[in-house]
Amino acid sequence: MGGGAPPMAPQAAPRYHPWDDAALVATLFAVDPSGVGGVCLRALPGPVRDQWLADTRELLPHDMHRRKIPLHVTDGRLLGGLDLTATLRAGRPVAEHGLLAEAHGGVVELAMAERVRGSPVSYLCAALDTGEVVLERDGIALRSPARLGVIALDEGSNEDEQVADALLDRLAFLVDLSPIGVRDMGDLPYSAADIGAARDRLPAVTISEAQVSAICETALALGIYSLRAALHAVHAARIAAALDGDPEVTDGQVNLAARLVMAPRATQMPYVPPEREPEPPPPEPPPPDQDQGESDQNQEERKDPLADQVLEAAKAAIPQDLLDRLRLGQLRRAKVRSTGKSGQVQQANMRGRPAGVRRGDLRPGDRLNLIETLRAAAPWQRVRRAERERGQAVATPVKRKGRKAAAPAMPRVEVRKDDFRIQKYKHRSETTAIFVVDASGSSALHRLGEAKGAVELLLADCYVRRDRVALVAFRGKEAELLLPPTRSLVRTKRCLADLPGGGGTPLASGIETGLALADAVKRRGGTPLLVILTDGRANVARNGQGGRPQATEEALTCSRLVRASGVAAMVVDTSNHPHPQAKALAEAMDATYMPLPHADAGRLNAAVKAKAGI
């Protein structure tokens, strides 16, 4: 290969520096952007991200189409539609291409991809799947080719801000530039000439069935159940072979593809069977016949060493704290219901971000979208003008003093009621974190101090985000709302400091009080989040009478009410050792369960934020 570049995928895959992996991803993407779907680049704006983008543009052909998709792109600009100026001038519908059709054969950059939701994601995924854009709106039916690659710029600062799963599934590479500093950056391993030569060789590169099977087995072992990930890895291996000038994919290139494509998507560590103690040798069996020996030999040969090799290569690139992140629930798609600092998306008439338009009457409080209204009226101008002219010809003109009455002036654009397009908005509701703290004797003896410290840290975080917090404590015979929803950090700290401990555990009353407060928050348009800190050992019923069986059953009943209400919840087991009653409580309310047998306030704070996404 020209340029004296190092081999793309050596047989013994070493540990690469993060920038080396990012540079390899840029190289593979530049060879076939539409074939790999694209890259999700997680990084804040800065010199590292700018350098990666500049290197990628340098590797792409200079005549390749490049378009940028802004955050609030409209459907008409993305897909195309009616050219308003040309339509008004011609008096007939005139179509124009959108960003996706304009980028055919090239690359689009999706800005602030973690905030893009709804129709832009759907249209982009459809273009990646079919390679074309179907436009059927404003009286226009048009199909345009749109084979393109996507660079999704993910600027999310925490795990709660993630690119849409549907889009991530269609992008081959997930690259995180956050741990890379300016001094860590290096040169590209290949030149633009090498990329062009690899692009010509790619169609002739083949991969064996055994290598494809090894990639699929690796995906299953890492908990990746989407077939697109395996397909992306196969195509990445073929691109790596084309860069190395190989007509067939080697095992080292398969290892590289698994490391770059699958390791960032892993949701579990591969199962490793426990080591068994050596057993005493059994008595010597009679000599087996020849057929039995051949059967045993075939049994050993069925083990696929290539699959183990590919899996080890992918495991080498998985973060060492993957098990901790799984335990803390920091992986994507761990929570379906909306929680945390963003709150739930709600529709509004006059506030929030634009969220499309709707057809309807203009009512008080609505805002007319003038551009979309003109766009709806433009195709009908010739018909309406003809109707108006026929109506004026039928009408008899009125003469005054021998003069013919002047015809009324024709409007340049005639807008009717059916053309009205009302602007829709959406906004994020305010989040209220409701802390339900077990202040009974069993909890106060061991973990109440740590629970207070963790709640205080979480309250400080909520104060920074301007979210509301509330505090419910239960001890003795009943639960008490110590702090209504507030943003006052000083008042909250004073309330926590005065929180006493001791007495029975009226767990059902605590859950019931927290749920009632959550319902009140929902009625006001907010997003409630229940964080219950308890050891789960209920011994006081709602009527104030003692009795562990009745108290436990009532606590489970209240937990099922939490599940039925749809309120997001989390149960933090504050006992010294994980208690089955606390886990059963979390399962009954469909909440996240967090056992922390040896945690201080800082770790408890981090665990609650990771689970709840706040």
Coordinates of C-alpha atoms in Angstrom, one line a residue:
M1 CA 0.0 0.0 0.0
G2 CA 1.2 3.4 -0.8
G3 CA 2.4 5.8 1.8
G4 CA 4.1 3.2 4.0
A5 CA 1.1 3.1 6.4
P6 CA 1.2 0.5 9.2
P7 CA -1.0 -2.5 8.8
M8 CA -4.7 -1.8 9.7
A9 CA -5.3 -4.8 11.9
P10 CA -2.3 -6.9 13.2
Q11 CA -3.0 -10.4 14.3
A12 CA -2.3 -9.7 17.9
A13 CA -4.5 -6.7 18.6
P14 CA -2.7 -4.5 21.2
R15 CA -4.3 -1.9 23.4
Y16 CA -4.7 1.3 21.4
H17 CA -4.7 4.8 22.7
P18 CA -8.2 6.4 22.5
W19 CA -7.0 8.8 19.8
D20 CA -5.7 5.9 17.7
D21 CA -9.1 4.3 17.8
A22 CA -10.8 7.6 16.9
A23 CA -8.4 8.1 14.0
L24 CA -9.1 4.5 12.7
V25 CA -12.8 5.2 12.9
A26 CA -12.3 8.3 10.8
T27 CA -10.4 6.3 8.3
L28 CA -12.9 3.5 8.0
F29 CA -15.8 6.0 7.8
A30 CA -14.1 7.9 5.0
V31 CA -13.8 4.8 2.8
D32 CA -17.5 4.2 2.7
P33 CA -19.7 6.7 4.6
S34 CA -23.0 5.4 3.5
G35 CA -22.0 1.7 3.9
V36 CA -21.2 2.1 7.6
G37 CA -24.1 4.5 8.3
G38 CA -22.1 6.9 10.2
V39 CA -20.4 7.9 13.5
C40 CA -21.8 9.1 16.7
L41 CA -19.1 11.5 18.1
R42 CA -19.6 12.2 21.8
A43 CA -17.6 15.3 22.7
L44 CA -18.1 18.9 23.7
P45 CA -17.1 21.6 21.3
G46 CA -13.3 22.1 21.5
P47 CA -10.0 21.6 19.7
V48 CA -10.1 17.8 19.9
R49 CA -13.5 17.5 18.2
D50 CA -12.6 20.2 15.7
Q51 CA -9.4 18.3 14.8
W52 CA -11.2 15.0 14.3
L53 CA -13.8 16.6 12.0
A54 CA -11.0 18.4 10.1
D55 CA -9.1 15.1 9.7
T56 CA -12.3 13.3 8.5
R57 CA -13.0 16.1 5.9
E58 CA -9.4 15.8 4.7
L59 CA -9.9 12.1 4.0
L60 CA -13.2 12.5 2.1
P61 CA -13.2 13.5 -1.6
H62 CA -13.2 17.2 -2.1
D63 CA -16.2 17.0 -4.4
M64 CA -18.3 15.0 -2.0
H65 CA -21.5 16.8 -0.8
R66 CA -21.5 17.9 2.8
R67 CA -24.5 19.4 4.6
K68 CA -25.1 20.4 8.2
I69 CA -28.5 19.7 9.8
P70 CA -29.3 22.2 12.5
L71 CA -31.1 21.3 15.7
H72 CA -34.5 22.8 14.9
V73 CA -34.6 21.8 11.2
T74 CA -38.1 21.8 9.7
D75 CA -39.5 18.9 7.8
G76 CA -39.7 20.9 4.6
R77 CA -36.0 21.8 4.8
L78 CA -35.0 18.2 5.6
L79 CA -37.1 16.4 3.0
G80 CA -37.8 19.2 0.5
G81 CA -41.2 20.4 -0.5
L82 CA -42.8 23.4 -2.0
D83 CA -40.5 26.2 -3.2
L84 CA -42.6 29.1 -2.0
T85 CA -41.0 31.9 -4.0
A86 CA -41.0 29.9 -7.3
T87 CA -44.6 28.7 -6.7
L88 CA -45.9 32.2 -6.1
R89 CA -44.1 33.4 -9.2
A90 CA -45.3 30.6 -11.4
G91 CA -48.7 30.0 -10.0
R92 CA -48.2 26.3 -9.9
P93 CA -46.5 23.9 -7.4
V94 CA -42.7 24.0 -7.8
A95 CA -40.7 21.4 -5.8
E96 CA -37.3 21.9 -4.2
H97 CA -34.9 19.3 -2.7
G98 CA -34.2 19.0 1.0
L99 CA -30.9 18.6 2.9
L100 CA -31.0 14.8 2.7
A101 CA -31.4 14.7 -1.1
E102 CA -28.8 17.4 -1.5
A103 CA -26.3 15.3 0.5
H104 CA -26.7 12.2 -1.8
G105 CA -23.4 10.5 -2.1
G106 CA -21.9 12.6 0.7
V107 CA -22.1 13.3 4.5
V108 CA -24.4 15.2 6.8
E109 CA -23.4 16.5 10.2
L110 CA -26.2 16.4 12.7
A111 CA -25.7 19.2 15.3
M112 CA -26.6 18.6 19.0
A113 CA -27.8 15.1 18.1
E114 CA -28.7 14.3 21.7
R115 CA -31.6 16.7 21.6
V116 CA -33.0 15.7 18.2
R117 CA -36.2 13.7 18.5
G118 CA -39.3 13.0 16.6
S119 CA -39.7 13.3 12.8
P120 CA -36.1 14.4 12.0
V121 CA -34.8 11.2 13.5
S122 CA -37.5 9.1 11.7
Y123 CA -36.7 10.7 8.3
L124 CA -32.9 10.3 8.8
C125 CA -33.3 6.6 9.8
A126 CA -35.6 6.0 6.7
A127 CA -32.9 7.5 4.4
L128 CA -30.2 5.4 6.0
D129 CA -32.4 2.2 5.5
T130 CA -33.6 2.8 2.0
G131 CA -31.1 5.2 0.5
E132 CA -33.8 7.5 -0.8
V133 CA -36.1 10.3 0.4
V134 CA -39.9 10.0 -0.3
L135 CA -41.7 13.3 -0.4
E136 CA -45.4 13.4 -0.4
R137 CA -46.7 16.7 0.8
D138 CA -48.1 20.0 -0.4
G139 CA -49.5 18.3 -3.5
I140 CA -46.0 17.0 -4.5
A141 CA -45.0 13.3 -4.9
L142 CA -41.2 13.0 -5.4
R143 CA -38.6 10.3 -4.8
S144 CA -34.9 11.4 -4.6
P145 CA -31.8 9.2 -4.0
A146 CA -30.2 9.9 -0.6
R147 CA -27.3 7.5 0.1
L148 CA -25.3 9.3 2.7
G149 CA -23.2 9.0 5.9
V150 CA -24.1 10.7 9.2
I151 CA -21.8 12.3 11.7
A152 CA -24.0 12.8 14.8
L153 CA -22.4 15.3 17.1
D154 CA -23.4 14.3 20.7
E155 CA -22.7 17.2 23.1
G156 CA -24.5 15.5 26.1
S157 CA -22.8 16.3 29.4
N158 CA -24.3 13.3 31.3
E159 CA -25.9 9.9 30.7
D160 CA -29.4 11.4 30.7
E161 CA -28.6 13.1 27.4
Q162 CA -28.3 10.5 24.7
V163 CA -28.8 10.3 21.0
A164 CA -32.0 8.5 20.0
D165 CA -31.7 4.7 20.1
A166 CA -33.1 4.3 16.6
L167 CA -30.4 6.5 15.1
L168 CA -27.6 5.0 17.2
D169 CA -28.6 1.5 15.9
R170 CA -27.9 2.6 12.4
L171 CA -24.5 4.1 13.0
A172 CA -21.6 1.7 13.0
F173 CA -19.2 3.6 15.3
L174 CA -19.7 5.2 18.7
V175 CA -16.7 7.4 19.6
D176 CA -16.1 9.2 22.8
L177 CA -13.5 11.9 22.7
S178 CA -14.1 13.2 26.2
P179 CA -11.0 11.5 27.8
I180 CA -8.7 12.7 25.0
G181 CA -6.7 15.9 25.6
V182 CA -5.0 18.2 23.1
R183 CA -1.6 16.7 23.7
D184 CA -2.9 13.2 23.0
M185 CA -3.8 13.9 19.4
G186 CA -1.7 12.4 16.6
D187 CA -1.5 12.0 12.9
L188 CA -3.8 10.0 10.7
P189 CA -2.5 6.5 9.8
Y190 CA -3.6 6.8 6.2
S191 CA -3.6 9.4 3.5
A192 CA -6.4 10.5 1.2
A193 CA -4.7 8.5 -1.6
D194 CA -4.8 5.3 0.5
I195 CA -8.6 6.0 1.1
G196 CA -9.3 6.3 -2.6
A197 CA -7.4 3.1 -3.4
A198 CA -9.3 1.2 -0.6
R199 CA -12.6 2.5 -2.0
D200 CA -11.8 0.9 -5.3
R201 CA -10.8 -2.4 -3.8
L202 CA -13.7 -2.7 -1.4
P203 CA -16.3 -4.3 -3.7
A204 CA -14.0 -7.3 -4.3
V205 CA -13.1 -8.0 -0.6
T206 CA -14.7 -11.2 0.8
I207 CA -15.2 -12.5 4.3
S208 CA -15.7 -16.1 5.3
E209 CA -18.7 -17.6 7.0
A210 CA -16.7 -18.6 10.0
Q211 CA -15.7 -15.0 10.6
V212 CA -19.2 -13.8 10.2
S213 CA -20.3 -16.5 12.7
A214 CA -17.6 -15.4 15.2
I215 CA -18.8 -11.8 14.9
C216 CA -22.4 -12.8 15.7
E217 CA -21.3 -15.0 18.7
T218 CA -19.4 -12.0 20.0
A219 CA -22.4 -9.8 19.7
L220 CA -24.6 -12.2 21.7
A221 CA -21.9 -12.6 24.4
L222 CA -21.7 -8.9 24.9
G223 CA -25.5 -8.5 25.1
I224 CA -25.9 -6.8 21.7
Y225 CA -29.1 -8.1 20.2
S226 CA -29.5 -5.9 17.1
L227 CA -28.5 -7.5 13.8
R228 CA -27.3 -4.1 12.5
A229 CA -24.3 -4.1 14.9
A230 CA -23.1 -7.5 13.4
L231 CA -23.6 -6.2 9.9
H232 CA -21.7 -3.0 10.7
A233 CA -18.8 -5.1 12.1
V234 CA -18.7 -7.3 9.0
H235 CA -18.6 -4.2 6.7
A236 CA -15.9 -2.6 8.9
A237 CA -13.8 -5.7 8.7
R238 CA -14.1 -5.6 4.9
I239 CA -13.1 -2.0 4.8
A240 CA -10.0 -2.7 7.0
A241 CA -9.0 -5.5 4.6
A242 CA -9.4 -3.1 1.6
L243 CA -7.1 -0.6 3.4
D244 CA -4.5 -3.3 4.0
G245 CA -4.8 -4.4 0.4
D246 CA -6.0 -7.9 1.3
P247 CA -8.6 -9.6 -1.0
E248 CA -9.9 -11.6 1.9
V249 CA -10.6 -10.5 5.5
T250 CA -8.1 -11.7 8.0
D251 CA -8.8 -12.7 11.7
G252 CA -6.9 -9.6 12.9
Q253 CA -9.2 -7.3 10.9
V254 CA -12.2 -9.1 12.4
N255 CA -10.8 -8.4 15.8
L256 CA -10.4 -4.8 14.9
A257 CA -14.0 -4.5 13.7
A258 CA -15.3 -6.1 16.9
R259 CA -13.3 -3.8 19.0
L260 CA -14.4 -0.6 17.2
V261 CA -18.0 -1.5 16.6
M262 CA -19.1 -3.8 19.4
A263 CA -17.1 -2.8 22.5
P264 CA -18.8 0.6 22.8
R265 CA -22.3 -1.1 22.6
A266 CA -21.6 -3.8 25.1
T267 CA -24.3 -4.1 27.8
Q268 CA -22.9 -7.0 29.7
M269 CA -19.6 -8.8 30.4
P270 CA -19.3 -12.2 28.8
Y271 CA -20.2 -15.1 31.1
V272 CA -17.2 -16.8 32.5
P273 CA -17.9 -20.2 34.1
P274 CA -16.4 -20.6 37.6
E275 CA -13.3 -22.6 38.0
R276 CA -13.9 -26.1 39.4
E277 CA -11.6 -27.8 41.7
P278 CA -9.8 -30.7 40.1
E279 CA -11.6 -34.0 40.8
P280 CA -9.7 -37.2 41.6
P281 CA -9.0 -39.2 38.5
P282 CA -11.6 -41.9 37.8
P283 CA -10.7 -45.5 37.3
E284 CA -9.4 -46.3 33.9
P285 CA -12.2 -47.1 31.5
P286 CA -12.0 -49.9 29.0
P287 CA -10.3 -48.8 25.8
P288 CA -12.9 -47.1 23.6
D289 CA -13.5 -48.2 20.1
Q290 CA -12.4 -46.2 17.1
D291 CA -15.8 -44.7 16.4
Q292 CA -16.0 -43.3 19.9
G293 CA -12.6 -41.8 19.7
E294 CA -13.5 -40.1 16.4
S295 CA -16.7 -38.7 18.0
D296 CA -14.7 -37.2 20.9
Q297 CA -12.2 -35.7 18.5
N298 CA -15.1 -34.1 16.5
Q299 CA -16.6 -32.7 19.8
E300 CA -13.3 -30.9 20.5
E301 CA -13.1 -29.6 17.0
R302 CA -16.5 -28.0 17.3
K303 CA -15.1 -25.4 19.7
D304 CA -14.5 -22.2 17.6
P305 CA -11.2 -20.6 18.7
L306 CA -11.9 -17.7 16.3
A307 CA -15.0 -16.7 18.2
D308 CA -13.0 -16.7 21.5
Q309 CA -10.3 -14.6 19.9
V310 CA -12.8 -12.0 18.6
L311 CA -14.5 -11.9 22.0
E312 CA -11.2 -11.3 23.8
A313 CA -10.4 -8.5 21.4
A314 CA -13.7 -6.8 22.1
K315 CA -13.4 -7.3 25.8
A316 CA -10.0 -5.6 25.8
A317 CA -11.7 -2.4 24.6
I318 CA -14.6 -2.5 27.1
P319 CA -14.2 -0.1 30.1
Q320 CA -13.0 -1.9 33.2
D321 CA -15.9 -0.4 35.2
L322 CA -18.6 -1.9 33.0
L323 CA -19.9 -4.1 35.7
D324 CA -20.2 -1.1 38.1
R325 CA -22.0 0.9 35.4
L326 CA -24.4 -1.9 34.9
R327 CA -25.0 -2.2 38.6
L328 CA -25.5 1.6 38.8
G329 CA -27.7 1.6 35.8
Q330 CA -25.6 4.1 33.8
L331 CA -26.0 2.3 30.5
R332 CA -28.4 3.7 27.9
R333 CA -32.0 2.7 27.6
A334 CA -32.0 1.6 31.3
K335 CA -35.0 3.7 32.1
V336 CA -38.1 4.0 29.8
R337 CA -40.0 6.6 31.8
S338 CA -38.8 10.2 31.7
T339 CA -37.0 11.2 34.9
G340 CA -34.3 13.6 36.0
K341 CA -33.4 17.1 35.1
S342 CA -35.1 17.3 31.8
G343 CA -38.6 16.4 33.0
Q344 CA -41.3 15.2 30.6
V345 CA -42.1 16.8 27.3
Q346 CA -45.4 18.6 27.3
Q347 CA -47.3 20.4 24.5
A348 CA -47.9 24.1 24.9
N349 CA -49.4 27.0 22.9
M350 CA -47.1 29.9 23.5
R351 CA -44.0 28.7 25.4
G352 CA -41.2 26.3 24.8
R353 CA -39.4 25.2 21.6
P354 CA -41.1 25.0 18.2
A355 CA -42.5 21.5 17.6
G356 CA -44.1 21.7 14.1
V357 CA -47.4 23.1 13.0
R358 CA -51.0 22.0 12.9
R359 CA -53.9 22.8 10.7
G360 CA -56.9 24.4 12.4
D361 CA -58.7 27.5 13.4
L362 CA -56.9 30.5 14.9
R363 CA -58.0 30.7 18.5
P364 CA -57.0 33.0 21.4
G365 CA -53.6 32.1 22.6
D366 CA -52.5 30.5 19.3
R367 CA -49.7 31.8 17.2
L368 CA -50.0 31.7 13.4
N369 CA -47.1 30.4 11.4
L370 CA -47.0 32.8 8.5
I371 CA -44.5 30.9 6.3
E372 CA -46.3 27.6 6.6
T373 CA -49.7 29.3 6.0
L374 CA -48.4 30.9 2.8
R375 CA -46.9 27.6 1.8
A376 CA -50.3 25.9 2.2
A377 CA -52.0 28.6 0.2
A378 CA -49.5 29.0 -2.6
P379 CA -50.5 26.0 -4.8
W380 CA -54.1 27.2 -5.0
Q381 CA -53.5 30.7 -6.2
R382 CA -54.2 30.1 -9.9
V383 CA -57.4 28.3 -9.1
R384 CA -58.6 31.0 -6.7
R385 CA -57.7 33.8 -9.0
A386 CA -59.7 32.1 -11.8
E387 CA -62.7 31.7 -9.5
R388 CA -62.5 35.4 -8.5
E389 CA -62.3 36.5 -12.1
R390 CA -65.3 34.4 -13.0
G391 CA -67.2 35.9 -10.1
Q392 CA -66.4 39.4 -11.1
A393 CA -67.4 38.8 -14.8
V394 CA -70.9 37.6 -13.7
A395 CA -71.5 40.5 -11.4
T396 CA -73.1 43.5 -13.2
P397 CA -71.0 46.7 -12.8
V398 CA -72.7 49.7 -11.3
K399 CA -72.5 53.0 -13.3
R400 CA -72.3 56.4 -11.7
K401 CA -72.7 59.5 -13.8
G402 CA -71.9 57.6 -17.0
R403 CA -68.8 56.0 -15.6
K404 CA -68.1 52.3 -15.2
A405 CA -67.3 51.2 -11.7
A406 CA -63.7 50.1 -11.2
A407 CA -63.2 46.4 -10.5
P408 CA -62.0 45.6 -6.9
A409 CA -58.2 45.1 -6.6
M410 CA -57.0 41.5 -6.9
P411 CA -55.0 40.3 -3.8
R412 CA -51.6 39.1 -4.7
V413 CA -52.0 36.1 -2.4
E414 CA -55.4 34.9 -1.4
V415 CA -55.3 33.1 2.0
R416 CA -58.4 31.2 3.3
K417 CA -59.3 29.7 6.6
D418 CA -58.3 26.2 5.5
D419 CA -54.7 27.4 4.9
F420 CA -54.1 28.5 8.5
R421 CA -51.2 26.7 10.2
I422 CA -50.9 27.1 13.9
Q423 CA -47.4 26.9 15.5
K424 CA -47.0 24.1 18.1
Y425 CA -44.5 24.3 21.0
K426 CA -43.2 21.8 23.5
H427 CA -41.4 22.4 26.8
R428 CA -39.8 20.4 29.6
S429 CA -41.8 20.2 32.8
E430 CA -40.2 21.0 36.1
T431 CA -38.8 18.0 38.0
T432 CA -39.6 17.5 41.7
A433 CA -37.5 15.0 43.5
I434 CA -39.4 13.6 46.5
F435 CA -37.2 12.0 49.1
V436 CA -39.0 9.5 51.3
V437 CA -36.5 8.8 54.2
D438 CA -36.8 6.0 56.7
A439 CA -36.1 7.6 60.1
S440 CA -37.1 4.6 62.2
G441 CA -35.0 2.9 64.7
S442 CA -33.7 0.1 62.5
S443 CA -32.5 2.6 59.9
A444 CA -31.4 5.3 62.2
L445 CA -29.1 2.9 64.1
H446 CA -27.0 2.2 61.0
R447 CA -27.6 4.4 57.9
L448 CA -29.7 7.5 58.7
G449 CA -26.6 9.7 58.9
E450 CA -25.4 8.6 55.5
A451 CA -28.8 9.0 54.1
K452 CA -29.0 12.5 55.3
G453 CA -25.6 13.3 53.8
A454 CA -26.6 11.8 50.4
V455 CA -29.9 13.7 50.4
E456 CA -28.1 16.9 51.1
L457 CA -25.7 16.3 48.2
L458 CA -28.6 15.5 45.9
L459 CA -30.5 18.6 47.0
A460 CA -27.5 20.7 46.1
D461 CA -27.5 19.3 42.6
C462 CA -31.2 19.9 42.3
Y463 CA -30.7 23.5 43.4
V464 CA -28.1 24.1 40.7
R465 CA -30.6 22.8 38.1
R466 CA -33.4 24.9 39.7
D467 CA -35.4 21.7 40.3
R468 CA -37.7 21.4 43.3
V469 CA -37.2 19.0 46.1
A470 CA -39.5 17.7 48.9
L471 CA -38.8 15.6 52.0
V472 CA -41.0 13.0 53.6
A473 CA -39.9 11.1 56.7
F474 CA -41.6 8.2 58.4
R475 CA -41.0 6.9 61.9
G476 CA -43.1 5.9 64.9
K477 CA -46.7 5.5 63.8
E478 CA -47.0 7.8 60.8
A479 CA -45.3 9.6 58.0
E480 CA -44.8 13.4 57.9
L481 CA -44.3 15.9 55.1
L482 CA -41.3 17.8 56.5
L483 CA -40.6 19.9 53.5
P484 CA -43.1 20.7 50.7
P485 CA -41.7 21.1 47.2
T486 CA -39.2 24.0 47.3
R487 CA -36.0 25.4 45.8
S488 CA -34.6 26.7 49.1
L489 CA -31.4 24.9 49.9
V490 CA -31.0 26.6 53.3
R491 CA -34.4 25.6 54.4
T492 CA -33.8 22.0 53.2
K493 CA -30.6 21.7 55.1
R494 CA -32.2 23.0 58.3
C495 CA -35.0 20.5 57.9
L496 CA -32.5 17.6 57.4
A497 CA -30.5 18.7 60.4
D498 CA -33.6 18.6 62.6
L499 CA -34.7 15.2 61.3
P500 CA -34.9 12.8 64.4
G501 CA -34.6 9.1 64.3
G502 CA -36.0 6.2 66.2
G503 CA -39.3 4.3 66.6
G504 CA -41.2 1.9 64.4
T505 CA -41.2 1.7 60.6
P506 CA -44.6 2.8 59.1
L507 CA -43.3 2.1 55.6
A508 CA -46.8 1.9 53.9
S509 CA -47.6 5.4 55.3
G510 CA -44.3 6.8 54.0
I511 CA -44.9 5.4 50.5
E512 CA -48.6 6.6 50.5
T513 CA -47.6 10.1 51.6
G514 CA -44.9 10.3 48.9
L515 CA -47.3 9.0 46.2
A516 CA -49.9 11.6 47.2
L517 CA -47.3 14.3 46.9
A518 CA -46.2 12.9 43.5
D519 CA -49.8 13.0 42.2
A520 CA -50.1 16.6 43.3
V521 CA -47.0 17.5 41.4
K522 CA -48.3 15.7 38.3
R523 CA -51.6 17.6 38.5
R524 CA -49.6 20.9 38.5
G525 CA -47.8 19.8 35.3
G526 CA -44.5 18.7 36.9
T527 CA -42.5 15.5 36.7
P528 CA -42.2 13.7 40.1
L529 CA -39.5 11.4 41.0
L530 CA -39.7 9.2 44.2
V531 CA -36.4 8.3 45.9
I532 CA -37.2 6.0 48.8
L533 CA -34.4 5.3 51.3
T534 CA -35.3 2.4 53.6
D535 CA -34.2 -1.0 54.8
G536 CA -37.7 -2.4 53.8
R537 CA -38.5 -3.8 57.3
A538 CA -42.0 -2.5 57.9
N539 CA -43.5 -3.2 61.3
V540 CA -46.2 -0.6 61.7
A541 CA -49.5 -0.6 59.6
R542 CA -51.2 2.4 58.3
N543 CA -53.6 2.4 61.3
G544 CA -50.7 2.8 63.6
Q545 CA -50.9 -0.7 65.0
G546 CA -47.9 -3.0 65.2
G547 CA -47.6 -6.2 63.3
R548 CA -44.9 -7.1 60.8
P549 CA -47.0 -9.3 58.4
Q550 CA -49.8 -6.8 58.0
A551 CA -47.3 -3.9 57.7
T552 CA -45.3 -5.7 55.0
E553 CA -48.4 -6.5 53.0
E554 CA -49.7 -2.9 53.2
A555 CA -46.2 -1.7 52.0
L556 CA -46.4 -4.0 49.0
T557 CA -49.9 -2.8 48.2
C558 CA -48.8 0.8 48.3
S559 CA -45.8 -0.1 46.1
R560 CA -48.2 -1.6 43.5
L561 CA -50.1 1.7 43.5
V562 CA -46.8 3.5 42.6
R563 CA -46.4 1.2 39.6
A564 CA -50.0 1.8 38.5
S565 CA -49.6 5.6 38.7
G566 CA -46.6 5.5 36.4
V567 CA -44.4 7.6 38.8
A568 CA -40.7 6.9 38.3
A569 CA -39.2 5.6 41.5
M570 CA -36.1 4.3 43.1
V571 CA -35.5 2.2 46.2
V572 CA -32.2 2.6 48.0
D573 CA -31.6 -0.3 50.4
T574 CA -29.9 1.3 53.4
S575 CA -29.4 -1.9 55.4
N576 CA -26.0 -3.2 56.2
H577 CA -26.6 -6.1 53.9
P578 CA -29.0 -6.3 50.9
H579 CA -32.4 -7.2 52.3
P580 CA -34.9 -9.2 50.3
Q581 CA -37.8 -7.2 51.6
A582 CA -36.4 -4.0 50.1
K583 CA -35.8 -5.7 46.8
A584 CA -39.4 -7.1 46.8
L585 CA -40.6 -3.5 47.5
A586 CA -38.7 -2.3 44.4
E587 CA -40.1 -5.0 42.2
A588 CA -43.6 -4.3 43.3
M589 CA -43.4 -0.6 42.4
D590 CA -41.3 -1.3 39.2
A591 CA -38.6 0.8 40.7
T592 CA -34.8 0.7 40.4
Y593 CA -33.3 -1.2 43.3
M594 CA -30.0 0.0 44.7
P595 CA -28.3 -2.1 47.5
L596 CA -25.5 -0.2 49.2
P597 CA -24.2 -2.2 52.1
H598 CA -20.9 -0.3 52.4
A599 CA -21.5 3.1 51.0
D600 CA -20.8 6.6 52.3
A601 CA -22.8 9.7 51.4
G602 CA -20.8 10.5 48.3
R603 CA -21.2 7.0 46.8
L604 CA -24.9 7.0 47.6
N605 CA -25.3 10.4 45.9
A606 CA -23.5 9.1 42.8
A607 CA -25.6 6.0 42.7
V608 CA -28.9 7.8 43.0
K609 CA -27.9 10.3 40.3
A610 CA -26.8 7.5 38.0
K611 CA -30.0 5.5 38.5
A612 CA -32.5 8.3 38.4
G613 CA -30.7 10.4 35.7
I614 CA -30.7 13.6 37.8

